[in-house]
Structure formats: C-alpha cells, structure tokens
Coordinates of C-alpha atoms and ligand atoms in Angstrom, one line a residue:
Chain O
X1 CA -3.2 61.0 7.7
X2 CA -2.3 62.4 4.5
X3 CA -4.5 61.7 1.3
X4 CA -3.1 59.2 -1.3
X5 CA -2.7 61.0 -4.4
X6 CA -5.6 61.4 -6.8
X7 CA -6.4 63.3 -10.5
X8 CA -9.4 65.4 -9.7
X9 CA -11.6 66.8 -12.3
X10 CA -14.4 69.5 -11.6
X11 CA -16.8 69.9 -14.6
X12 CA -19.3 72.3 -14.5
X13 CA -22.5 70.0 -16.3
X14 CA -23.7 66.7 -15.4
X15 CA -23.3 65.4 -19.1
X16 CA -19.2 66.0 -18.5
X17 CA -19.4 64.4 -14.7
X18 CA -21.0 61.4 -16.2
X19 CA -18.7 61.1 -19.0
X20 CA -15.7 61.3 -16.7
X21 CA -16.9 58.5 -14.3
X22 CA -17.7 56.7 -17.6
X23 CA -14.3 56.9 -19.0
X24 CA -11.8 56.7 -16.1
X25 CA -12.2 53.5 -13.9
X26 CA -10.9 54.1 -11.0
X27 CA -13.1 57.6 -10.2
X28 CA -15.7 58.5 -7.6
X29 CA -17.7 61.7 -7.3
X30 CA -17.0 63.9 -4.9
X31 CA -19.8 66.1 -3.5
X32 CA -19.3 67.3 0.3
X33 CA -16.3 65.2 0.9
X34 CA -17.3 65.0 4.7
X35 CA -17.5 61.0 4.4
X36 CA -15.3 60.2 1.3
X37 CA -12.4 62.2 2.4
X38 CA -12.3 61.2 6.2
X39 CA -12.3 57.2 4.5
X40 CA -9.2 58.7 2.2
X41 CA -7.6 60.0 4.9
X42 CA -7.8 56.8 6.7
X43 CA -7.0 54.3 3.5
X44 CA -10.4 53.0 3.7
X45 CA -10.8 54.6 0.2
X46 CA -8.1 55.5 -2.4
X47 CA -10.0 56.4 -5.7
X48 CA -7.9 57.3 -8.4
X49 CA -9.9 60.1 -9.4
X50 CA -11.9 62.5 -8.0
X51 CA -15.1 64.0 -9.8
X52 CA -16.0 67.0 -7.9
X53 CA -19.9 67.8 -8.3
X54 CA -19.2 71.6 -6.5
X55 CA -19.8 73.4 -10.0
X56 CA -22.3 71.6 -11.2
X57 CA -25.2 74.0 -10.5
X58 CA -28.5 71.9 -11.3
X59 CA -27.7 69.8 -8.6
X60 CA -27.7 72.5 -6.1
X61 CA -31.0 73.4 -6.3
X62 CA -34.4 72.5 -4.4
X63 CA -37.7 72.8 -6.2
X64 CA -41.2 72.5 -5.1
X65 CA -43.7 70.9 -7.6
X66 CA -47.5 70.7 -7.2
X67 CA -47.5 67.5 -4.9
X68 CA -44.0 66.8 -3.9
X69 CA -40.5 68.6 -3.7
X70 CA -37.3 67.6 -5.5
X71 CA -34.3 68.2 -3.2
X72 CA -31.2 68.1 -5.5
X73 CA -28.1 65.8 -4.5
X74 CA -25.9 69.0 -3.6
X75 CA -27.9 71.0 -1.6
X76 CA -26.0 71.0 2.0
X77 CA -27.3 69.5 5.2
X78 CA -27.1 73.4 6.7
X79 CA -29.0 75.0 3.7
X80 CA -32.2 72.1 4.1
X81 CA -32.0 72.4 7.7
X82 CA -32.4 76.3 7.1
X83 CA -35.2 76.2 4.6
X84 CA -38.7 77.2 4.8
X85 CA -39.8 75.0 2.3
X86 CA -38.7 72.1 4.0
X87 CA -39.6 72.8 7.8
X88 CA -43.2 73.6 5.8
X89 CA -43.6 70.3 3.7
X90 CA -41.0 67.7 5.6
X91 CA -41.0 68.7 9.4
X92 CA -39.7 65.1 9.5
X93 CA -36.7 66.1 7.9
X94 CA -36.1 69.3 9.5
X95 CA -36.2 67.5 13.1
X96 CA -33.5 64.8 12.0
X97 CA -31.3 67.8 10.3
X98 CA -30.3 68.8 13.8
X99 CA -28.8 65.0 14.6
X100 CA -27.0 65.2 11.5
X101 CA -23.1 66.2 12.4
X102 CA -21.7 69.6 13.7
X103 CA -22.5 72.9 11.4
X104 CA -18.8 72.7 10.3
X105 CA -19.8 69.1 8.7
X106 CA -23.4 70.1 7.9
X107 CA -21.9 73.4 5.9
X108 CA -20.4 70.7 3.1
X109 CA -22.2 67.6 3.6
X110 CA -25.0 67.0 1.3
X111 CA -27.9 65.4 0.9
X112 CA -27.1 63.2 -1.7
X113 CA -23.8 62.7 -0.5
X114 CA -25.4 61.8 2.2
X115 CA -28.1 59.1 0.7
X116 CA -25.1 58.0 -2.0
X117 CA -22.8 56.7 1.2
X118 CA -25.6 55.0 2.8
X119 CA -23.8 54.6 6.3
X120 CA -26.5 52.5 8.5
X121 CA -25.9 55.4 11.1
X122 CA -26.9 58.0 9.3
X123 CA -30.4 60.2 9.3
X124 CA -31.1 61.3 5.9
X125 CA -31.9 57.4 4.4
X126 CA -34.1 57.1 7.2
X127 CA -35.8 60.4 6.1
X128 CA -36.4 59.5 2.5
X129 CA -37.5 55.8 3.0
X130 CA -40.2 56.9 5.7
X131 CA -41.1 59.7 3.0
X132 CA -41.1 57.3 0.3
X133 CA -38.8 59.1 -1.9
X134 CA -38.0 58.7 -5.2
X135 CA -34.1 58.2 -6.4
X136 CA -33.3 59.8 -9.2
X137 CA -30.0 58.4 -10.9
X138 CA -28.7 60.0 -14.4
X139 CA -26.0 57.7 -16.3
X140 CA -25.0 57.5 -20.1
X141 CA -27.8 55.5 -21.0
X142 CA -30.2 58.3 -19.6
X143 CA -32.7 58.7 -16.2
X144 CA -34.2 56.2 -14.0
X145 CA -35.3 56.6 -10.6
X146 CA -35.7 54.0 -8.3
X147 CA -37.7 53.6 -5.0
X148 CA -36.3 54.4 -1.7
X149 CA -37.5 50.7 -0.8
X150 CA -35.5 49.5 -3.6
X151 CA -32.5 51.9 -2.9
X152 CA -30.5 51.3 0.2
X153 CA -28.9 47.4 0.0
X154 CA -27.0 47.4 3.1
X155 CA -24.1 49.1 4.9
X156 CA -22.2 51.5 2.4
X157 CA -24.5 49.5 -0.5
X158 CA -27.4 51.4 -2.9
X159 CA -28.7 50.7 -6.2
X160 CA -26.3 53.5 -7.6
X161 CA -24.6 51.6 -10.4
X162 CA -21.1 52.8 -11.5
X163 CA -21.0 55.9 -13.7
X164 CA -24.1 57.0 -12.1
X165 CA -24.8 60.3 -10.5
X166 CA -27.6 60.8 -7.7
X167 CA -29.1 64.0 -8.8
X168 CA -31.6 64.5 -6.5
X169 CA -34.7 63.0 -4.8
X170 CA -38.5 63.1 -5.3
X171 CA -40.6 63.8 -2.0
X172 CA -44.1 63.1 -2.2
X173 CA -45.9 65.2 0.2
X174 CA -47.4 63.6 2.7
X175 CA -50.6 64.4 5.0
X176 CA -49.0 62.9 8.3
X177 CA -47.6 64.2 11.6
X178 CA -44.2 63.0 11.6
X179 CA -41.7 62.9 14.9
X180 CA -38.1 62.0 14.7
X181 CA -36.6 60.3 17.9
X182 CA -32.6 59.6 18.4
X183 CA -29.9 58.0 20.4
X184 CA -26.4 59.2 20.1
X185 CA -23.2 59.0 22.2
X186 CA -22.7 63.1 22.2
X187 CA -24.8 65.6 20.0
X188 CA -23.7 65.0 16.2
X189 CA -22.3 61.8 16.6
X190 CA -24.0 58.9 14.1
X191 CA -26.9 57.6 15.7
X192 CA -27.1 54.1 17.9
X193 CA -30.8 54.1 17.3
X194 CA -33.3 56.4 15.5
X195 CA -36.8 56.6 15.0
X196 CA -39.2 57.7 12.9
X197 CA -43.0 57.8 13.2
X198 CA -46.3 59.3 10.8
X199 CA -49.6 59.6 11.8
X200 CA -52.8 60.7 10.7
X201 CA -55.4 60.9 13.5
X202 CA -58.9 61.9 12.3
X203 CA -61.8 61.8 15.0
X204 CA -59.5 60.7 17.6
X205 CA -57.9 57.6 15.6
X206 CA -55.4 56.8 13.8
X207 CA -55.9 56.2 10.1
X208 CA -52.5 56.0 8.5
X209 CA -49.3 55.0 10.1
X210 CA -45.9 54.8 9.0
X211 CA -43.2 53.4 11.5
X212 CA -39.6 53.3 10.8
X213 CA -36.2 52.7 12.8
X214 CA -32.8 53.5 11.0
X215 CA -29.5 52.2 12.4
X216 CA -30.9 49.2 13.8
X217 CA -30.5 47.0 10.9
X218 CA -27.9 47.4 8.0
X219 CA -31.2 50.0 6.2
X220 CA -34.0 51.6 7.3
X221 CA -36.4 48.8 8.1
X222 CA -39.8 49.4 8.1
X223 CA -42.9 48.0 10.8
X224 CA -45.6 47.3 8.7
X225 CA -47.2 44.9 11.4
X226 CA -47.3 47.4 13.8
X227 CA -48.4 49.9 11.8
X228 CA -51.5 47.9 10.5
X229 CA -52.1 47.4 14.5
X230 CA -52.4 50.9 14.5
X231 CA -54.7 51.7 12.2
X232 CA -58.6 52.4 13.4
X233 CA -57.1 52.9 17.2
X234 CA -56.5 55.8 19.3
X235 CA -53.2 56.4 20.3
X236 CA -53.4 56.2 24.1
X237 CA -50.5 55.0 26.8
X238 CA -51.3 51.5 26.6
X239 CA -51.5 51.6 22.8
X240 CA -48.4 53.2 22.4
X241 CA -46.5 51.0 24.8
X242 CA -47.6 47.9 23.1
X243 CA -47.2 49.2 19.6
X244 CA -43.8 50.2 20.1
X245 CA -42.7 46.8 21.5
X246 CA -44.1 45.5 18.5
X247 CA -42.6 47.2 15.9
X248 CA -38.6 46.7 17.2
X249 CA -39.9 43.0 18.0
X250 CA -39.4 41.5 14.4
X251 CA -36.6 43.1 13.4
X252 CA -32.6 41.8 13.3
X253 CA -30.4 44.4 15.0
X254 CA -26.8 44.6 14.4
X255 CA -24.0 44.6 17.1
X256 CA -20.9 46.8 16.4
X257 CA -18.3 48.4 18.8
X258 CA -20.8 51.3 19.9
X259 CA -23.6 48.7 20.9
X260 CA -24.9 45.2 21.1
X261 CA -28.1 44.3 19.2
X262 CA -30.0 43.9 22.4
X263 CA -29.2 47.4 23.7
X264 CA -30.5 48.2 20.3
X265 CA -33.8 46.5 20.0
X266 CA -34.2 48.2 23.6
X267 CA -33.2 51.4 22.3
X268 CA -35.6 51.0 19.2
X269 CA -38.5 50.5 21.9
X270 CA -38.1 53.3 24.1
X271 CA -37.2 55.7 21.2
X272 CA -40.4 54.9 19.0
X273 CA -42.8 55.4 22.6
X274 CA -41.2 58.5 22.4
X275 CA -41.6 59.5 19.1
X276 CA -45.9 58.5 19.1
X277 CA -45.8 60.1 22.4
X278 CA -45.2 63.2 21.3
X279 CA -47.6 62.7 18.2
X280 CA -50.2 61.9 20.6
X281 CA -49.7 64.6 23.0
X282 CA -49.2 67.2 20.0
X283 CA -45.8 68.3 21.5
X284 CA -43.6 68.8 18.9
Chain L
X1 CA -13.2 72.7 -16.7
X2 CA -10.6 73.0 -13.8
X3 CA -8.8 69.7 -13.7
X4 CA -5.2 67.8 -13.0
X5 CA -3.6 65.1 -12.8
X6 CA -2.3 63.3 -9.7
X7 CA 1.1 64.7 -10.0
X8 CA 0.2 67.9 -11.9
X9 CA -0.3 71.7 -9.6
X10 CA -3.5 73.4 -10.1
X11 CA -4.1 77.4 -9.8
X12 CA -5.9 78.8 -7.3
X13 CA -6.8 82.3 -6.5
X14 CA -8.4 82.9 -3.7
X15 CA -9.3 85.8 -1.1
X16 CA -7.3 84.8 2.2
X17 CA -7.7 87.0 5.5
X18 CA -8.5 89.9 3.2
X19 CA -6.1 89.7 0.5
X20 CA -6.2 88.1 -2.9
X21 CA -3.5 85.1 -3.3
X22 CA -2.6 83.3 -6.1
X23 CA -1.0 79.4 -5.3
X24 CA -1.2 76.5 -7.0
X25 CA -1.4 72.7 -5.0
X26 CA -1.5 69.3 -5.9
X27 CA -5.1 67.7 -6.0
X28 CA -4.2 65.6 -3.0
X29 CA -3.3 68.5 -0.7
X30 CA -6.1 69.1 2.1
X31 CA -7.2 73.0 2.3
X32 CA -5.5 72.6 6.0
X33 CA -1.8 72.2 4.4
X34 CA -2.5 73.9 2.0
X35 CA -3.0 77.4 4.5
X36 CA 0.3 75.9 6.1
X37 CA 2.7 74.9 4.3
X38 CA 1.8 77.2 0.7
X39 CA 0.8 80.3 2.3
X40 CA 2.6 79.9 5.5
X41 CA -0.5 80.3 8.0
X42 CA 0.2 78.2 10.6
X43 CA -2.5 79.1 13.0
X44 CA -4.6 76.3 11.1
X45 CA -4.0 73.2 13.3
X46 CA -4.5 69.7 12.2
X47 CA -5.5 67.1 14.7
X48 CA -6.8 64.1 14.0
X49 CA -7.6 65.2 9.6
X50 CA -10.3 63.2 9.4
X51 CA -13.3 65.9 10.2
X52 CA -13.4 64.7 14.2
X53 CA -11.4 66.8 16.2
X54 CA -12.1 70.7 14.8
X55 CA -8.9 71.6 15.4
X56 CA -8.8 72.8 11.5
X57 CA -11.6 74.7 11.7
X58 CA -11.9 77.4 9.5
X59 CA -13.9 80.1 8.0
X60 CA -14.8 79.5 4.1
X61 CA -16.9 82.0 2.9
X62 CA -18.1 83.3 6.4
X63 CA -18.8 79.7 6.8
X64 CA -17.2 77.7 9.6
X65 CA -15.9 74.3 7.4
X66 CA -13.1 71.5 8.5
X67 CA -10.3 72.5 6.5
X68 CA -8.9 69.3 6.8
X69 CA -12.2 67.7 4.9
X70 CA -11.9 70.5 1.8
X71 CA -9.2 70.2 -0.9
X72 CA -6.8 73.2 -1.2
X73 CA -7.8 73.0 -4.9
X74 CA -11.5 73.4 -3.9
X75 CA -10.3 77.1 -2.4
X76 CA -10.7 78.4 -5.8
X77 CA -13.0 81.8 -5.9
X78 CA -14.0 81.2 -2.0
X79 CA -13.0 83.6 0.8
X80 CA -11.2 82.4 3.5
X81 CA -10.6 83.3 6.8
X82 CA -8.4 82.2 9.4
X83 CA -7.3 82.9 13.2
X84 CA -4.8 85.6 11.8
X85 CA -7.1 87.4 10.5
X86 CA -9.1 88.3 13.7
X87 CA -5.8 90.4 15.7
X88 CA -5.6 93.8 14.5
X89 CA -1.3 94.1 14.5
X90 CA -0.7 93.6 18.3
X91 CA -4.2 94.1 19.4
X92 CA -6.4 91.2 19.8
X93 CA -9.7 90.8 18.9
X94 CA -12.0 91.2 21.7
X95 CA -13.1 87.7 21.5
X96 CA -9.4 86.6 21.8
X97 CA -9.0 89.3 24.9
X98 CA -12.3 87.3 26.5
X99 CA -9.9 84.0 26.0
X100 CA -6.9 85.4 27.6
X101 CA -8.4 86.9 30.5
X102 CA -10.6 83.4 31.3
X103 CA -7.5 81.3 31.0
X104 CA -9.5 79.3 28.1
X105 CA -6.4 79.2 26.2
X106 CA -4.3 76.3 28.4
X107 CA -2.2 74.6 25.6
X108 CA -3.8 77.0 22.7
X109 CA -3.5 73.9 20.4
X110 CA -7.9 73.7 19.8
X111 CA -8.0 77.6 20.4
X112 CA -8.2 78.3 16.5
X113 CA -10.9 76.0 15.6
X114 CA -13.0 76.9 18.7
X115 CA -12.7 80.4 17.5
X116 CA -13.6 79.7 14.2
X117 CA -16.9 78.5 15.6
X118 CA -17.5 80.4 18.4
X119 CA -17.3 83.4 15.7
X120 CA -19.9 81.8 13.5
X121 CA -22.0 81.1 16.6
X122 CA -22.0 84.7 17.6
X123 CA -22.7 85.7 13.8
X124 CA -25.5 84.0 14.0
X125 CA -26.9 84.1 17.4
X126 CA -25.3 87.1 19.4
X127 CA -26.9 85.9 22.5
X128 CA -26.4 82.3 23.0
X129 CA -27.4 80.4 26.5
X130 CA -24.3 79.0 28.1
X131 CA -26.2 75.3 26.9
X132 CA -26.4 76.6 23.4
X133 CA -22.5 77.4 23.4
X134 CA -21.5 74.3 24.9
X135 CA -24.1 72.3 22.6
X136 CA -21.9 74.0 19.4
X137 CA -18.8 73.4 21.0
X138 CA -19.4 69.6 21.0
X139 CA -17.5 69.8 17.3
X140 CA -14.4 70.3 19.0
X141 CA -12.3 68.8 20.5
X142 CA -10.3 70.0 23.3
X143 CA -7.7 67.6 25.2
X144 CA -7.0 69.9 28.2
X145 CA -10.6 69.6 28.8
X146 CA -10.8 73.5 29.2
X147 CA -14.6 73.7 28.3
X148 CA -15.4 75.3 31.6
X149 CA -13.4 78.6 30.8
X150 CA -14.2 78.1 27.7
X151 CA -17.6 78.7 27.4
X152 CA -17.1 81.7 30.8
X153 CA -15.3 83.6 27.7
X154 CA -17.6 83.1 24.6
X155 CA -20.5 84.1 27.1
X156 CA -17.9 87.2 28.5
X157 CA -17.7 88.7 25.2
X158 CA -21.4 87.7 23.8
X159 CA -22.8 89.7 27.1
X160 CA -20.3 92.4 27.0
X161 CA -19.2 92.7 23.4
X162 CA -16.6 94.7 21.7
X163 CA -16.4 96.7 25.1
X164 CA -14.6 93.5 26.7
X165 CA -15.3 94.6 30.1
X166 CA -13.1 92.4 32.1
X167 CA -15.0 89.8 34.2
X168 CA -18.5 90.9 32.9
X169 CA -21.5 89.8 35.4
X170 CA -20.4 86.0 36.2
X171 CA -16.5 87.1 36.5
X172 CA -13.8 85.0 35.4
X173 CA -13.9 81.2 36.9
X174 CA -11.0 80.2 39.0
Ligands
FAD301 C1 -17.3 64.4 12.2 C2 -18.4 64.0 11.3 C3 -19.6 63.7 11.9 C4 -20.7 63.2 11.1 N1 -21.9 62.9 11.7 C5 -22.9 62.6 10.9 C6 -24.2 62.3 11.4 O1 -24.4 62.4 12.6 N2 -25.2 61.9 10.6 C7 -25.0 61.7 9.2 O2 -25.9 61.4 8.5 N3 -23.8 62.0 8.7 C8 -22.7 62.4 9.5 N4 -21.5 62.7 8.9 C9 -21.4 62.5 7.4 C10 -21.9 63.7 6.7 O3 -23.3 63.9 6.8 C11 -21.5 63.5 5.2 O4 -21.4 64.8 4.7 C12 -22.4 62.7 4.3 O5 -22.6 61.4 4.8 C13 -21.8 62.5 3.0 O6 -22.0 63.6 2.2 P1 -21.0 64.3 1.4 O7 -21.7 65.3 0.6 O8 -19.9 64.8 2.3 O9 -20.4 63.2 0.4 P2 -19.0 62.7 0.0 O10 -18.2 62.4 1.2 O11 -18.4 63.6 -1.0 O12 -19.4 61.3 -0.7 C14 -19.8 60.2 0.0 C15 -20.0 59.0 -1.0 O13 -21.1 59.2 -1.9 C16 -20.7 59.3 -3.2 N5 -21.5 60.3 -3.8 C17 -21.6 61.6 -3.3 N6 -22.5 62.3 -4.0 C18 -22.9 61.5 -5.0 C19 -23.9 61.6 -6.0 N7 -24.6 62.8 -6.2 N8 -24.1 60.6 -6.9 C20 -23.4 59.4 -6.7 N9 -22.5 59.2 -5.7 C21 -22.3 60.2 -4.9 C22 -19.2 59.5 -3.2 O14 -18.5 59.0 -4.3 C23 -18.8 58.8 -1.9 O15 -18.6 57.5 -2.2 C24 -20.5 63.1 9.7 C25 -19.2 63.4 9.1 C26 -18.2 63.8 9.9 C27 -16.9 64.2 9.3
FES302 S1 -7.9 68.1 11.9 FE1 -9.7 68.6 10.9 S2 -11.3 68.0 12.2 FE2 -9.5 67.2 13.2
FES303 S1 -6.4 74.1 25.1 FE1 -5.2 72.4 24.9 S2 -6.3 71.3 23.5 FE2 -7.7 72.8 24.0

C-alpha cells in the first residue's frame, strides 16, 4: 500500500530535529525507515510528520574511547557489521549482524533505529543489554542516558520519551568470550529465539558469566540464576546441559503466530547449549 | 533545511542511470513510484512495498536498497541505478545474457530486483559458492520459484565473466 500523506522535514543538527519533534505533535523521527515505513505502508503507523535524521552527521559516526565505544544511532546495520572496530571490541555484535535482515535492509537500517523500535524479534536490543550499554537520549531539557536494563519496556515500548532523540549508545568493553546463537524461519527473517552467552574462563573455570535470550519474552531477559550456577565451574557437557535448562526454565515465553511459548522455552534451551558449547570448545 | 508540507512538491536532483535529473515529489511518494511514475522507469517493480518481497530492489549509491522503503524525496544528491541502466542500446549486459540463456527469467516480474543484488553480490564477492548466492538471494522473492536457474546464471557469469561463454562448466539446467 501507498503511504498516507505526511510533512517531512530533514534538518541537518540535532538541536533543529529536537525542536521539530518538540513543536509539531504528531511527528516521529525517521532514521532507516526499514521498520517505520513498512508499519506506514501497512496503516499500522500514520505520523503526521516525518523528521528525517539522514543529514544529521554526529549521529552517523562511531568512536572508540579508552574503555568503551560509542556507536552513534545512524550508523547502518551494514557499515557495523563491516567494521574493524567492532568485530575487534564486540565480536558479540558482529556475530548477531549477520541475522539482522538482507543487505538491502541492513544498507538503511540503523542501529538506533533499530534499539528505538524495540521489536521483541529483533537482535540489536539483545546485543546492548548483554553488553550493558548505555542509552543516550538528547531532548530540550538536555542529555540523559539511561541503562539498557532500564531501556526496553516491552514490545515496540523504551524509555524514549516524546521529543527525544537516541543519539547513540555507550559500550563498555568487556573481557568475555561472547557467542551469539539464533532460530529463524529463513536467513534474515526476525528471530523465534536467540541467544546470547559471555564467559570468562581462567584456569579452566568459569569466573564471569552473562546469559541472555531475546525474543522469548516481550525484552531481553536476563539468567542471573544460571549464571551465578556458573561461576567457579568448568564448562563441561553435563554443565552445560544442565545450565542451559536452567536458564530458559524461569522465564515467561510469549506465543504469537510464528510459535507457541513452549516451542520457545525449547528453543531457548537448545540454542544457549549451543552457544556455551561453542565457548567451551573455542569454536567460534 | 529541506522540508514540505504534506501537500507541498519538494526538489530533487539526483544522478539516475548516469544522467543528472531534476524532479520534484510529494513527501509521501516511495523512491519506487517515484522512478515510475516521475521519471518514467518502469523496470522498478513493486511487490508487496513493505521491504519483503525485493521486487524494488535498487541500486542507491552502488548500494543495493528497497526502493519501496526510501522516500523519492530522500533521492536528493544520491546516485541511482536501475535495471535500465545495465543494457548497453540492444545489447544486454552479460549478466542479463547469463539470465536469458538459463531460462531464469520465467515471468521476469522479480528479475530487476534479483539483479540489483546479484550485481552487488558480484561487486563484492566475484566468486561466490552456489550456497553463498542462494544465501543472498533469500531477500527476494520469486513466485515462479525459478531459484534453480537462477542461481545456474549468477554462477554462469561469476565463473565465466564478461566473456559469457554459453553454458560455462555446469551447462545450462534443463
Ligand atoms: C524485510 C525486513 C526484514 C527485517 N529483518 C530484521 C531482522 O532480522 N532483525 C532486525 O533486528 N531487524 C530486522 N528488520 C528491521 C530493520 O533492522 C530496521 O531497520 C530497524 O528495526 C529499524 O531501524 P531503522 O533505522 O530502519 O528505523 P526506522 O524504521 O526509521 O524507525 C523505527 C522507529 O524508531 C524511531 N526512531 C528511529 N531512530 C530514532 C532515534 N535515533 N531516536 C528516537 N527514535 C528513533 C522511529 O521514529 C520509529 O518509530 C527488518 C526489516 C525489513 C524491512
Ligand atoms: S516492493 Fe519493495 S520489497 Fe517488495
Ligand atoms: S520469474 Fe516470475 S516472479 Fe520471479
């Protein structure tokens, strides 16, 4: 279907972007337009203006500081999945790059495009919660920047108030091995399940652990039970097995049209075995 | 700053299939329509215009993109490049030739798009596996299901090239 009809603005600072959301109700920013457009196109979505982010060159940029890496909000999905920087400090995020949509879709998509929609389904929240980013929002009263715990509410929901702009996230960098496990009907599609595992193993066990499933749940949920289980053992079959079962045992898994909560939790299992199976055997 | 309102034409001048064009479109108007109906290009098919199918896809700044997911007002300084600009007058490009003589046209109506990204593919990659063709061709869509002959002509022309050597080692599929 056709788009309904729209004013569209495309300022070239982030002062002017945020005065424009500010002053006309009814707009939304536009950055990639590979989520907001297809929800336009099907009436899901018919904003009255359109604040296109494209000239807005701060946010396009990636920098890396002494102990983290800001990734700005308009960086594509195709330039990360191409950068050095990022297979170097987040090989975490490189890995769940290639799930994200075809290269037609990744060459506009963006990051914070991306992290502002919050589908369930999609890779890069999972990414930034199991990295323990930091969002940073700019509106007219000024910065904050706001946990990636605190950040996704639900389904399509963040902390993003309106008027706000994403601008970019903070990445702490982080002294685990990470592996990135999915389940999708056909290559590109939004995942069923995903997975995400860190560990540190130092003389043969494991002494930090993060564990983390994304479209399970309505967020990224996080398995801090299992991961305390993990600590101060050695990541053998047995370990692995029982630690996996553990961490998709708490959680509550959604049912939608693609698959029933069950197949979920099931999914959730087998995916994160995977995932600290390869950390274990160093195959990544 | 570039803006309009909803009922209001914006300018555009871009570089389209090698020439410079000037055009101006209502906000609303997807890049897709806008190569159709403005500057008359009608090898850009739309299928399903919500970013699915890849019937629209095109190339924006070398750059395979769903035209159908870009605004024709967002064309503005980019370089664009369509399915008509790959036939030299009557001659087609070798890539094309590799599609006619594997019979992975059928209908023709996915043929643009899948060009579009085959041509990326091979920009970047001259020598994909058959897996890694088929793995890109997963963004599009075709209803005759015509993968098969498909992927024999992307891998034709990848192996032999501009020379187009009819056939080429695995010969076409009947
Ligand atoms: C066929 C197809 C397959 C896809 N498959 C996947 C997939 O497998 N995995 C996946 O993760 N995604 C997938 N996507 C979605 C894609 O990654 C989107 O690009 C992404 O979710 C949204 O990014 P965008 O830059 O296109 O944002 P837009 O569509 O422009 O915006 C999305 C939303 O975020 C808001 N927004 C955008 N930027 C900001 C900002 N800086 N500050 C505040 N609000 C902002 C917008 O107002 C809008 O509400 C797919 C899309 C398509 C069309
Ligand atoms: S028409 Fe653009 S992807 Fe289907
Ligand atoms: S050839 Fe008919 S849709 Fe692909």
């Amino acid at each position: 279907m056709k788009f309904p009809p729209f004013s569209y603005a495309c300022p070239t600072s982030l002062a002017e972007a945020i005065d424009l959301l500010n002053d006309n109700e009814d707009s939304r920013p536009l950055a990639g337009g590979q989520s907001l457009l297809p929800m336009m196109a099907l009436r899901v979505a018919a904003p009255g203006m359109l604040v296109d982010l494209g000239d807005i060159e701060m946010l396009r940029q990636n920098m890396v500081l002494p102990e983290s890496m800001r990734i700005g909000a308009m960086v594509t999905h195709a330039t990360n999945a191409a950068s050095l920087d990022i297979w170097m400090h987040f090989p975490l995020m490189s890995q769940a790059l290639h799930h994200v949509a075809h290269q037609a879709v990744r060459n506009r998509g963006t990051f914070g495009g991306s992290i502002a929609h919050a589908d369930a389904g999609a890779e890069m929240p999972l990414v930034v919660s199991a990295l323990d980013g930091m969002l940073l929002l700019q509106g007219r009263e000024g910065e904050r920047s706001v946990p990636a715990a605190d950040f996704f509410q639900g389904h399509y929901t963040t902390a993003i108030e309106s008027g706000e702009i994403l601008t970019g996230v903070e990445i702490p960098f982080s002294d685990m091995d990470w592996a990135f496990e999915e389940m999708a009907r056909r290559s590109g599609d939004l995942a069923i399940a995903m997975a995400a595992a860190g560990v540190r193993i130092e003389d043969g066990v494991c002494r930090k652990a993060r564990l983390m499933f994304g479209s399970i749940s309505d967020r990224p949920v996080r398995a801090d039970e299992a991961e305390a289980f993990l600590i101060g053992r050695e990541l053998t079959p047995p370990v692995i097995r029982e630690v996996s079962a553990m961490a998709a045992a708490g959680i509550h898994a959604r049912s939608d049209t693609h698959a029933s909560a069950e197949y979920r939790l099931s999914l959730a299992t087998a995916l994160m075995r995977r995932a600290l199976t390869r950390l274990a055997t160093g195959a990544m | 700053m570039r803006r309009a309102d909803e009922d209001q034409r914006l300018d555009v001048v871009a570089t389209v299939n090698g020439r410079e064009r000037r055009f101006s479109v209502l906000p609303r108007l997807s890049l897709a329509d806008t190569l159709r109906e403005e500057l008359g290009l009608y090898g850009v098919r739309t299928g399903c215009e919500h970013g699915v199918c890849g019937a629209c896809t095109i190339l924006v700044d070398e750059l395979p993109v769903r035209s159908c997911l870009m605004l024709g007002v967002q064309a503005n300084g980019k370089t664009i490049r369509t399915v008509e600009s790959l036939a030299e007058g009557s001659s087609l490009h070798p890539l094309q030739e590799a599609f006619r003589r594997h019979h992975a046209l059928q209908c023709g109506f996915c043929t643009a798009g899948i060009l579009a990204t085959s041509q990326a593919l091979l920009a970047e990659n001259p020598c994909p596996t058959r897996e890694e063709v088929r793995e890109v061709l997963s963004g599009n869509i075709c209803r005759c299901t015509g993968y098969q002959t498909i992927v024999d002509a992307i891998m034709d022309y990848a192996e032999n090239g501009q020379a187009g050597v009819a056939g080429g080692e695995r010969g076409p599929a009947e």
